[in-house]
Coordinates of C-alpha atoms in Angstrom, one line a residue:
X1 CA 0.0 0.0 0.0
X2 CA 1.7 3.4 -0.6
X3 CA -0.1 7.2 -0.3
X4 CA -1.2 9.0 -3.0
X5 CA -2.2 12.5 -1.9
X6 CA -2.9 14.7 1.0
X7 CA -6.2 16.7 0.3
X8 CA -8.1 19.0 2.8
X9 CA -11.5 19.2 2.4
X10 CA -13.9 21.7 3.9
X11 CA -17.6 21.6 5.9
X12 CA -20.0 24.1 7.2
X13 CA -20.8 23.3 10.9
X14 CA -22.8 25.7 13.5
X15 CA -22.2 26.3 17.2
X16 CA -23.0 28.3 19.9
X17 CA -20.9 31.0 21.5
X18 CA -18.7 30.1 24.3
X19 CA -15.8 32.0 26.6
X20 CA -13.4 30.4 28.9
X21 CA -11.4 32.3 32.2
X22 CA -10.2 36.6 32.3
X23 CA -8.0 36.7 29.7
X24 CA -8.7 34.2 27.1
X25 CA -10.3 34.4 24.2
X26 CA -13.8 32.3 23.2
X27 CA -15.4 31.3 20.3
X28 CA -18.1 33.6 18.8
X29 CA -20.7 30.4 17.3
X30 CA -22.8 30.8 14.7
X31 CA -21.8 29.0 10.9
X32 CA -18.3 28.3 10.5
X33 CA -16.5 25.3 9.0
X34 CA -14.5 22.5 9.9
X35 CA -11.6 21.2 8.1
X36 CA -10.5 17.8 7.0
X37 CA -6.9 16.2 5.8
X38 CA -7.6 13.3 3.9
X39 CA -4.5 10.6 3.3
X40 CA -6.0 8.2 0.2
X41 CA -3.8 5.4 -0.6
X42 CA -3.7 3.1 -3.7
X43 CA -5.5 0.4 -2.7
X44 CA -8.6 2.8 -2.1
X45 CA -8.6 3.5 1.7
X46 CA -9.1 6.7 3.0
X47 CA -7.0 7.9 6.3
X48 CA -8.9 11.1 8.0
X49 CA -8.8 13.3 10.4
X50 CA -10.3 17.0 11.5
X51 CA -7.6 19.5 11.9
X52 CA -7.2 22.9 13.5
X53 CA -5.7 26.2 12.3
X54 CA -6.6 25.4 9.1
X55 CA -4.3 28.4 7.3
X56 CA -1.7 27.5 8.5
X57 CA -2.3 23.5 8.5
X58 CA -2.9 23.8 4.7
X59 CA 0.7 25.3 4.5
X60 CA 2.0 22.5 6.2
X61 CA 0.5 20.1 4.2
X62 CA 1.7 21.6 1.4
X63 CA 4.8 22.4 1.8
X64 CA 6.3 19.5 4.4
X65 CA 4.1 16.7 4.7
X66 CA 2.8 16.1 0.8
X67 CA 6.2 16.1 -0.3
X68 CA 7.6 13.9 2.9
X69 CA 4.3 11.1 2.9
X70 CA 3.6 10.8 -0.9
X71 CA 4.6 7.3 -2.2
X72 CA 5.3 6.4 1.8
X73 CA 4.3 2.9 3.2
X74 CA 1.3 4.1 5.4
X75 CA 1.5 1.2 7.9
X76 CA 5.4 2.8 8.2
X77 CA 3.9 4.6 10.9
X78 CA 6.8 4.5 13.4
X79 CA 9.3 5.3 10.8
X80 CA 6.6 8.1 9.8
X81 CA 6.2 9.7 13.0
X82 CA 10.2 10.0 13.6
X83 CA 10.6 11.7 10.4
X84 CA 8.0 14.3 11.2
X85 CA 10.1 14.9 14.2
X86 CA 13.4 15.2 12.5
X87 CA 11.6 17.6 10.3
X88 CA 10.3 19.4 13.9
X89 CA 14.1 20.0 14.4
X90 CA 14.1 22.8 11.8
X91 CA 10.5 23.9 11.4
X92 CA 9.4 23.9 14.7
X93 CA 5.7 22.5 13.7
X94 CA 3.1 23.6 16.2
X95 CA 2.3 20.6 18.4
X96 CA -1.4 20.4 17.1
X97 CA 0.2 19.9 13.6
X98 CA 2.6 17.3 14.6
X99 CA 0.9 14.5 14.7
X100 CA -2.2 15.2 12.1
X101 CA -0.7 13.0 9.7
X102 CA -0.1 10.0 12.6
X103 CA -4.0 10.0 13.2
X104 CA -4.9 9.2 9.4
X105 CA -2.2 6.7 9.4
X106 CA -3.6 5.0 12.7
X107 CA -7.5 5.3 10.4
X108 CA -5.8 3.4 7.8
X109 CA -4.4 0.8 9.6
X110 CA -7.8 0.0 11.3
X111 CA -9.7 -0.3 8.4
X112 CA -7.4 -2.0 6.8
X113 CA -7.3 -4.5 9.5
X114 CA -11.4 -4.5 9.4
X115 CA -11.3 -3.2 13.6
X116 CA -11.8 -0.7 15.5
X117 CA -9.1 2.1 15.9
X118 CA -8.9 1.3 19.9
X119 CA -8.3 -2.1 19.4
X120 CA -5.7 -1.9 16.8
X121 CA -4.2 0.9 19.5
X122 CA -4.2 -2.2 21.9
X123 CA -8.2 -2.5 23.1
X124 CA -8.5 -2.3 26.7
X125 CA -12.3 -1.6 27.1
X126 CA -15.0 -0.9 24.8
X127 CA -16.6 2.4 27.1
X128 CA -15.4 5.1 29.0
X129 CA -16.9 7.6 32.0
X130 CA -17.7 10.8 30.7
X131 CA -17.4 14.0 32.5
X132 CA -18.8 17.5 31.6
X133 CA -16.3 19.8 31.0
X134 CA -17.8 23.2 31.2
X135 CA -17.4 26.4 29.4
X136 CA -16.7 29.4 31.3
X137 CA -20.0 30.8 32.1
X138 CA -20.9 34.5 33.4
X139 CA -22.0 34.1 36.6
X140 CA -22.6 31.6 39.7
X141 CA -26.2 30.9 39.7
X142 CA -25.2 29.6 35.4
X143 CA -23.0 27.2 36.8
X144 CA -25.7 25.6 38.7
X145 CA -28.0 25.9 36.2
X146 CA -25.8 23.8 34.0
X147 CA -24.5 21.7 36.0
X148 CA -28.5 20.4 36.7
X149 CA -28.3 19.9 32.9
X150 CA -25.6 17.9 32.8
X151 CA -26.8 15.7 35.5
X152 CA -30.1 15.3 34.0
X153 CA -28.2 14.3 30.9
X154 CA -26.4 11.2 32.3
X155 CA -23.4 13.0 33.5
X156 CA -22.0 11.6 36.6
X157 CA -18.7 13.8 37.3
X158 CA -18.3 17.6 36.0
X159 CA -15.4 19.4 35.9
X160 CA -15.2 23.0 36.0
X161 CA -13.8 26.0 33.6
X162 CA -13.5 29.0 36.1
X163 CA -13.3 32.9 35.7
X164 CA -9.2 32.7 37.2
X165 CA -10.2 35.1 40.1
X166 CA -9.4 32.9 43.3
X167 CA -12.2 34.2 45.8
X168 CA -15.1 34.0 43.4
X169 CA -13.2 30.8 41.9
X170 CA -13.1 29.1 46.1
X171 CA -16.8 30.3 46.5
X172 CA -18.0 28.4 43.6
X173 CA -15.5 25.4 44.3
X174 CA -17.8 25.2 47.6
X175 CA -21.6 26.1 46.1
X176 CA -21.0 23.3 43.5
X177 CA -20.5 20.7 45.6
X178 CA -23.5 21.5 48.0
X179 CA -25.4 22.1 45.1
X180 CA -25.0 18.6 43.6
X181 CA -24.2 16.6 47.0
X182 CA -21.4 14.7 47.7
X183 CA -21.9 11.6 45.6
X184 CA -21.0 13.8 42.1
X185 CA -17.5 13.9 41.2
X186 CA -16.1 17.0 40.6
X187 CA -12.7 18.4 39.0
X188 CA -11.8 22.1 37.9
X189 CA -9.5 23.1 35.3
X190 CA -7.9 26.6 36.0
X191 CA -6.5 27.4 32.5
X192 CA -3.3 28.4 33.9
X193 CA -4.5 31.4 35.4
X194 CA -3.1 31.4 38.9
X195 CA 0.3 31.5 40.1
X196 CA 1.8 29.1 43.2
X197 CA 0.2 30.8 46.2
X198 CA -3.0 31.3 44.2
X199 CA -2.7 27.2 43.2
X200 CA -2.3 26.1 46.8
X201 CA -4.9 28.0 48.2
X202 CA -7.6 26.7 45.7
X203 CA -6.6 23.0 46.0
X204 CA -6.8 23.4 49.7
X205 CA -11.0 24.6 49.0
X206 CA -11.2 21.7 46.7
X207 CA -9.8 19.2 49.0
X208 CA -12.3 20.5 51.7
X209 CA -15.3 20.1 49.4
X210 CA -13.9 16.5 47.8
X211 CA -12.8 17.5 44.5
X212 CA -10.8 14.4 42.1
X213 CA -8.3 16.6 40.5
X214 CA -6.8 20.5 40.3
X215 CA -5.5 20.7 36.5
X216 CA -3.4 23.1 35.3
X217 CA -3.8 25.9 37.5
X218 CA -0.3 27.5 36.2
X219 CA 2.0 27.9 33.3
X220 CA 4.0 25.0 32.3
X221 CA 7.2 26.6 32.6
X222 CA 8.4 25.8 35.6
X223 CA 8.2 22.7 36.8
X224 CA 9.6 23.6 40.5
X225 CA 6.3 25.7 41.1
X226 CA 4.4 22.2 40.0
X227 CA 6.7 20.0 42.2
X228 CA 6.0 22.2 44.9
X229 CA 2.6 22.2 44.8
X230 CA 2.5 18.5 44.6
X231 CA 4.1 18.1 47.6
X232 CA 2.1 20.6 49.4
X233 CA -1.7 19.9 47.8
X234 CA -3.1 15.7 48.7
X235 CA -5.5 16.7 46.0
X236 CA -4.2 14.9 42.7
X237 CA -2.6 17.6 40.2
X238 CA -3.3 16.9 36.7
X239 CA -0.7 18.9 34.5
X240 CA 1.3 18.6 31.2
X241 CA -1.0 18.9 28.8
X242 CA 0.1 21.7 27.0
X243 CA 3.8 20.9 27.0
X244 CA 6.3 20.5 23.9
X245 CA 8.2 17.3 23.5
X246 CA 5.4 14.6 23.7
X247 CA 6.6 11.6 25.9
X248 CA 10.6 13.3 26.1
X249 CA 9.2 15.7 27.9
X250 CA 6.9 13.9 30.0
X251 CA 9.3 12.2 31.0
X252 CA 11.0 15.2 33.1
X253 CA 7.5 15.6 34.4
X254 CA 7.0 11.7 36.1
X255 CA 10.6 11.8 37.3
X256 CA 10.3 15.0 39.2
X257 CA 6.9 14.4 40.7
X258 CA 5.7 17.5 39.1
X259 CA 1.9 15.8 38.6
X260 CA 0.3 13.1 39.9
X261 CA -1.9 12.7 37.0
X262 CA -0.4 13.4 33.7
X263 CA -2.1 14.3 30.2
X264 CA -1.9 13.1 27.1
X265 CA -3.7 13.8 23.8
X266 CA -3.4 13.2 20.0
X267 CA -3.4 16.9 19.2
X268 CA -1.2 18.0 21.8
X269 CA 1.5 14.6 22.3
X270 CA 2.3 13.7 18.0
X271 CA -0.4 12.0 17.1
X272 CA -2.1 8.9 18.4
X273 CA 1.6 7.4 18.4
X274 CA 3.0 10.3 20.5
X275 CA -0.3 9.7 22.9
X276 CA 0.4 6.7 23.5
X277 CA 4.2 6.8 24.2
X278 CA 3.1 9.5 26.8
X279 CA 0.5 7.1 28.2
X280 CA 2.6 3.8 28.3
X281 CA 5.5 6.0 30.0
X282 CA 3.2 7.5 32.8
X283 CA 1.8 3.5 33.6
X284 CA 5.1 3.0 34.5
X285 CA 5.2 5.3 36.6
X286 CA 1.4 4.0 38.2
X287 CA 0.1 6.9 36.9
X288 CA -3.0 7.5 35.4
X289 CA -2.8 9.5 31.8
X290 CA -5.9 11.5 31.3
X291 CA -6.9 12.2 27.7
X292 CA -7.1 15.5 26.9
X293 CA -10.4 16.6 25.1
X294 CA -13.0 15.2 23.3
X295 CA -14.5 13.4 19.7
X296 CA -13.7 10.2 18.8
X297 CA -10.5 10.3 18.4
X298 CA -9.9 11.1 22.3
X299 CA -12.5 8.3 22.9
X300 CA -10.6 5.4 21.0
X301 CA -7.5 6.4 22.5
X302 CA -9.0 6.2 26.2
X303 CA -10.6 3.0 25.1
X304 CA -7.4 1.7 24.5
X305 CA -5.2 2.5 27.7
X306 CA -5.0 0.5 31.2
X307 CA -4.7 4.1 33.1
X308 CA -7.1 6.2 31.2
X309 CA -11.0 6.0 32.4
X310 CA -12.6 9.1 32.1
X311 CA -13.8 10.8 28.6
X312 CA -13.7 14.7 28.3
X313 CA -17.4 16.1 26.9
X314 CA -16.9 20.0 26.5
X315 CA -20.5 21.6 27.7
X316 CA -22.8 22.8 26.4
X317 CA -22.2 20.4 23.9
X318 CA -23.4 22.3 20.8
X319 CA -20.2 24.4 21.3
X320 CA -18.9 21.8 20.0
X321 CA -18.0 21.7 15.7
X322 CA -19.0 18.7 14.1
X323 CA -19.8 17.7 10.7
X324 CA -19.4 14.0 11.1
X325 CA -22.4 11.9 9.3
X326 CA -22.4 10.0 13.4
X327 CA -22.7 13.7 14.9
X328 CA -21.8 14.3 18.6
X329 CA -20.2 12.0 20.9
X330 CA -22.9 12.0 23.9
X331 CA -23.4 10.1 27.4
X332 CA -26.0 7.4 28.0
X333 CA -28.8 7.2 31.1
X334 CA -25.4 6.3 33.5
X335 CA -22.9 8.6 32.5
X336 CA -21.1 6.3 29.6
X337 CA -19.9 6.6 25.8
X338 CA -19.1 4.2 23.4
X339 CA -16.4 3.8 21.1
X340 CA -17.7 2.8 17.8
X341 CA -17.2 -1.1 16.3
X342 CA -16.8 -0.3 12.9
X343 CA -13.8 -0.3 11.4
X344 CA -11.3 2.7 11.9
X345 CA -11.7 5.8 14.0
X346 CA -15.4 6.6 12.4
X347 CA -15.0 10.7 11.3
X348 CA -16.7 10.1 8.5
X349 CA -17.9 13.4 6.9
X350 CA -21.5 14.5 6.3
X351 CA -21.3 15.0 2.8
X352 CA -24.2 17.7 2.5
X353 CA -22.1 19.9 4.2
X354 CA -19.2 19.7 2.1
X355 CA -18.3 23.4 1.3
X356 CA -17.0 23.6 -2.7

């Protein structure tokens, strides 16, 4: 089997307007589009995957990774994936771009092999626990307000997006949890928007009220600040999600005891590959590796790792692009989603809202 062509495709998709903490930027909703890299192959099997920044991901494609995977063995993918990085050397790819061309590589394989992408990524378990991961709403009395929707939805754990100002941030840390009683497990993400002091004196609040995990509270710089609050917080610390280096990296994390928890995605760690080098090195630490974010993707990867459980479903969910012909990944009565049978990863377009 050997690639052809790298194509990018485009498809209208609709959302609703979101924001996250002070400082950051949201998403404005209304009709956008969605774009699509597609790796076709000789033999008629189409690799896929939705990609971000598509302006600059086009000139990528383009320029590096036509040239580099065009007459390449796509089941290569190890050999694949360390070329890209020796290529990273130079060009310095953004990591969401690093490992777009991994993903369709890992679609091929599956459907090649007639399975399931998590089962060709090593199939651990067919399901995974879904938690709603909010959007940064304006005021308290919203967060309770979706937080009942979620729980009428299925949704048995929520984890929180916060406004980055520590005393309102502490004061709904503590109205959540007597909102939705102690049996609900709760997490908060803070964005990076605190500094150490800040960081401790949250995860102190969140250990009083019974939280599962603090993620992110601070910059990744430094990992000192992170070991120190590690050793100072017994509430878990979820962190390296948005570091460079993929599993390198990581590495420094685990040995340092800089998290107790440590992320891993396929937009952020090189590709389903680089995820789950990340995620094989943190089980040998005994160390859980959360998948960052959500879609299919995210939901076969989980499905295939020992020390990954829970499944991230951002909240409201039509915030959410999608112009898959499957739509939405969504909870069931008990809180649970499904990774799909059929063979590969299953982003199979809508193709009425193909766009030219």
């Amino acid at each position: 089997m050997k690639i052809t062509a790298l194509e990018i495709e485009h498809y209208e998709v609709e959302t609703t307007a979101f924001g996250w903490r002070d400082g950051l930027i949201g998403r404005p909703g209304g009709k956008g589009r969605e774009t699509l890299l597609r790796v076709k192959t000789d033999e008629g099997i189409d690799g896929l995957v939705w990609v971000s920044h598509p302006a600059i991901t086009e000139e990528l494609v383009r320029r590096c990774f036509a040239p580099m995977f065009t007459g390449a063995d796509p089941l290569m993918r190890e050999k694949l994936w360390y070329e890209v990085w020796e290529r990273d050397r130079l060009e310095e790819f953004p990591m969401y771009a690093l490992g777009f061309v991994d993903v369709a590589l890992w679609d091929i394989a599956a459907k090649a092999a007639g399975l399931p992408a998590y089962k060709l990524l090593g199939g651990h378990k067919a399901r995974a626990k879904a938690y709603a991961s909010t959007v940064t709403v304006p005021t308290l009395d919203d967060y309770l307000r979706l937080a009942d929707r979620c729980l009428a939805r299925g949704y048995q754990a929520i984890k929180l997006h916060v406004w980055g100002r520590l005393r309102d941030d502490v004061l709904l840390v503590r109205k959540l949890r007597r909102h939705v009683g102690p049996d609900v497990e709760l997490m908060l993400d803070g964005s990076a928007g605190y500094n150490l002091e800040e960081s401790v004196r949250l995860g102190r609040a969140m250990e009083e009220e019974g939280y599962l995990w603090l993620e992110e509270p601070m910059r990744e710089f430094n990992l000192l600040a992170y070991e120190s609050l590690c050793r100072t917080l017994d509430i878990a610390v979820l962190a390296a999600e948005c570091t460079d280096g993929c599993h390198f990296n990581a590495g420094e994390w685990l040995l340092r005891g800089a998290c107790d928890r440590l992320r891993t995605s396929w937009f952020y760690k090189g590709g389903l590959t680089g995820a789950l080098k990340t995620a094989h090195l943190a089980e040998s630490f005994q160390v859980q590796a959360d998948v960052h974010g959500c879609g299919l993707g995210s939901l076969h990867l989980i499905c295939a790792l020992p020390n990954s459980l829970y499944y991230e479903s951002l909240v409201p969910e039509e915030c959410v692009a999608d112009a898959t012909a499957a739509g939405r990944v969504l909870p069931d009565a008990d809180g649970w989603v499904y990774a799909p049978d059929t063979p590969g990863i299953g982003w199979e377009p809508d193709p009425a809202r193909r766009i030219g």
